[in-house]
Amino acid sequence: MSTSPTRTRPRTVPAHVVSNPRLGTWISVSDGRVDVHVGKVELGQGILTALHQIAADALGLPLDLVGIRTARTEGPDQGLTAGSLSVSQSTPALRYVGAAVRQLAEEAPVVEEVALRASRNHQDYVERIATLDPETNLTGFEVVNGPGPTLAVGVDVPRLDLPDKVLGRPRFLTDLRPDGLLFGRVLRPPSPAATLASVADGWTSSGVELVRDGSFLGLVGEREDDVDRGLVALASATVWDEHDSLPDEADLPAYLRSAPSEPTEVVDESPAEPTHTASYSKPYLAHASIAPSCAMARWSEDGSTVHVWSHSQGIHALRSAIAAALSLDPAVVSIEHVENAGCYGHNPADDAAFDAVLLARTVPGRPVLLRWTRPDELTWGPLSPAMTATVSARLVEGRIDGWSYDVWSQGHTSRPGYAGQPGLLATAHREGGAPLPPAADPPAAAGFGSLRNAAPAYDVGPRRIVGHRVTEAPLRTSAMRALGAFLNVFAIESFMDELAADAGLDPVDLRLAHLADPRGRAVIELAARRSGWGDPLPDSTGRGLGFARYKGTGAWCAVVAEVEVESEVRVQRLTVAADLGLVINPDGARNQLSGGAVQATSWTTTERVRFDRRTVTSRDWESYPILRFPAAPRVDVHLVDNDQPPLGSGEAAQGPTAAAIANAVHAALGVRVRDLPLTSESIVSAIETATEEE
Amino acid sequence: MTSLTVNGSRVEVDRPDDTPLLTVLRDALSLVGSRFGCGQGLCGACLVLLDGRPVTSCETPLWQAADATVVTVEGLAADGPNPVQQSLIKHQAAQCGFCISGIVVRATALLEETPDPSAEEVAAALERQLCRCGTHQRIVEAVLAARTGSA
C-alpha cells in the first residue's frame, strides 16, 4: 500500500466541515468503535462502503474499529446524494475530520486504566476519542496533520450491505415492521390534469380508514391486504374530472421547439456559417426503480412532532419541504434515511415521505408505512425530460472551425425546495393546492441541467451554445442520472462521427486531433486499444465510440460499443475506460461504471415513456420495458490508475454509451439514427428519411 | 384458516383466500425477504418456490398455496447461505439488491434442474427477473460460479 507524504501542512477547511463544524456531528464512540456520521446515503452505489474506507484511513484505524452511520437530520448536512459528488465532496471532509481527531486525541489525556492495557494501542486511541468534547468547533483551530497511510483506500473492500440483501434479511425501508405498524396507500388521480369530482357517499372498505384532503385520497389500515383491497375498491368509487393536457408523443421535438421556453446562453463567440447540421432527440424516460417508493412516518401522541423514515436523496431539504408544506417549524420534523431500491435520481421517494406524513397525522403515535403502486411509480414519479438538440459545425479539410449548439428540454430538477416550493406531489392534490411549478435547471456551478455537457471537450473554434428550458410542464420532470448530459453527449458524439465520416477520418483520429486534454486523450486511446478498435468484425456488426468528461469537471470516460443489428439492435460488448482520479474501491467503481453503461444501453435501445393526450400509458413493465438478462451486453471496465483527487463514477458512462451504440449502429448499417431509442422502428424510419433525402 | 408449510414450518394463516401469498409472507408472517416490486408478476422480486416450482408470490393467491410447501429466500439460507447466495456475495453481484432475492430463488431452481447451465442458459432463465442497476453480467457470472464443482 502506498503511503502518502506525512509532512504536516495547514489545510483549508473543506466546505462540508465549514457547514457542519461541530465534532460531535461527525464522530461518536460506542462499544469501542468510532462511529463516523455522514450525510450521504446508500442508493445501491456502495457509497457507505467507500466512505467507510476513507474514514478509517483518515482516523488511522482499521475498518473493524470504525462504523459508518448514514444520514439523519441530526447528523451532518452534506446536501444531496447526487451528481456523482459523494466521493469528491466527502473525501476532503472526512480526511480533515480524521486529521483533527488524530490531533485532538493525541493531546487528550490518556485515561490511566486504559493506558495500562497491554498492546491495545487502537483501543487506547478510541478511548481517547471518546473523551473529546463533541462541541469542539473543527474550524476553530488549525489542523496540521497530513493524511495518514492509505490502508483501506484503493482496496476492493466488500460491500457492507450485500449479505443482508442476498440472504433476504430485513434491510430495506419497506421491510420495517415496528410495533403498532399501520399500512398506507394513496389513490392518485387517473391523469395529470384530473381533479376529484366525488367519492361515493358513505364509502367504506373493510379494515381501512379513508383520509381525504381535496383531491388527495389515502387509506390507512392494520393489514396490508386490507389497504390493497381498499385501494381497488376506492378507485371504482371515485369520479374524476379529466381533460387532455399532454403533447403529441409522436413528435416531441416539434413540441419542445415550439413550447414557451427560457433561453440560457452559455457562450456566443460568433461561429462562422456551418457546413454541417444535424438534430437529435430523446424521449421521456422513467427512473423505473425496481421497488415502488415508500416511506414511514410517526407523529408523537400529542401531534407536536413527526419522525420520518425515507429513502430520499436529500433528507435535510425534505425536512424543510415537509415543514413548509404543513407550516411547521422544521425542528419538529426529524428524518432518518433507510435504504430502499436504487432510485437513479429524483424518483418519488420525497413524495412518498410527505404522503406518509399526511396519513400518519390521522393516527398520532402509530407508525404508518406508506407504499406507492407500480403504476403510480411509473406515471406519477418525476420523469427524465424529453430533449432535442441541433448541432452545427464548420468543417474545413478535416478541421472543425466553428460550432453551434441549441438544446430544448423541460427542466432537470424539481427536488424539494426547487422554485421556492416544497415540490411534494401531494401539495398539488390537497385542498387549495396548486399545480407543481415546471422543473428548474441546476446552475452552471452545479454543472447545469439541460445544458449539462452541452459544451464539447474538443477544440472546435468559435462556439455558440444555448439552452432553451421549456417553461411549461405537461409531464412532471426531474433529475435522472447524468441529467442533460445523456442527450447532449449522445448528440455531440454522434455528430463528431458524422463529421469524421464526411472528412474521411477515423472517428478516434478526428477526436484526438481536436482534444488537447491529456486525461481525455488517454481514456479514448485506452478504450480504443482494449476494444480492438479497427479489428475486422462480422457482417451486420459495427463498433462505435463515445467520450465525455462528465459535467466538464468530473470523471473522464470513453466507451466503445460493439453492436449487431439484425431485426433489432443487439449490444454485444461495451469497453469502458475511465479516469476517476484516486479510486477508493476499484471493484465498486467497476460495478458503478458497468451498471451505468448497461442502464444507458437500456435507455438507448429500449426505453420510452408512452402517453396519449390525456395520461401516461407506460404503467407497468410490459408497457415500459427495460433491458432483460438475455440482452445485457458484456462490459469490460478499465480504470486509469492515478492519485489525482477522487471523482464519482455513477454518471460518467451514460452519455458516452448512448453515442457509442448509435455510432456502432451506423458502422454496422451505414444508417444514422438520431432519435432515441434505437429500436427497429426508429432504424426503419431513419432509413426511410435517408432514402427520401437522396 | 389456511394451512401451509413455509420454510419447513407448518403455519396457519387467517387471511382471505384471495390474499396474495407475498402479502401473507411479508405482513402476516413477517418474512420480508421476498420483495414487492410490481404486484403484477412482471419483475420477479417476489419469487418463491411453491412445491419446488418458482412462482411470483405477488400473483399467487393464498388458496393456491393451501397445504403446499413454500420456500422463500430466507429458507434457502436456513443452513447458512446456499451456493448461489455465497457466490453472489463473493462476486459482489448486486448494486441496490432489491431484485436479488428473487434472482437467488430463480437461480437456485435453475441449478436444481440444470446443474451445469451455460451463460446463455442462465441469462435465459433469468429473463423474467428484472435488474434495474445493470448488474446482469456479474449476476450471470456468479450463478455460473455456483454450479456444482465450480465454486
XYZ file of C-alpha atoms in Angstrom, chain B residues 11 20 28-29 33 47 67 80 89 96 103 111 118 128 133 136 139:
17
model
C -48.294 -22.250 9.642
C -51.515 -12.604 -2.395
C -48.833 -11.975 8.298
C -45.591 -13.963 8.709
C -37.034 -11.286 2.210
C -40.178 -15.108 -6.443
C -51.448 -27.321 2.057
C -26.277 -20.871 6.006
C -21.735 -12.217 -2.224
C -29.178 -1.853 -4.871
C -32.818 -13.928 -8.519
C -29.327 -25.243 -10.816
C -24.207 -22.258 -19.983
C -38.309 -12.659 -16.224
C -28.968 -1.296 -11.774
C -26.658 -8.545 -15.156
C -25.080 -11.992 -11.608
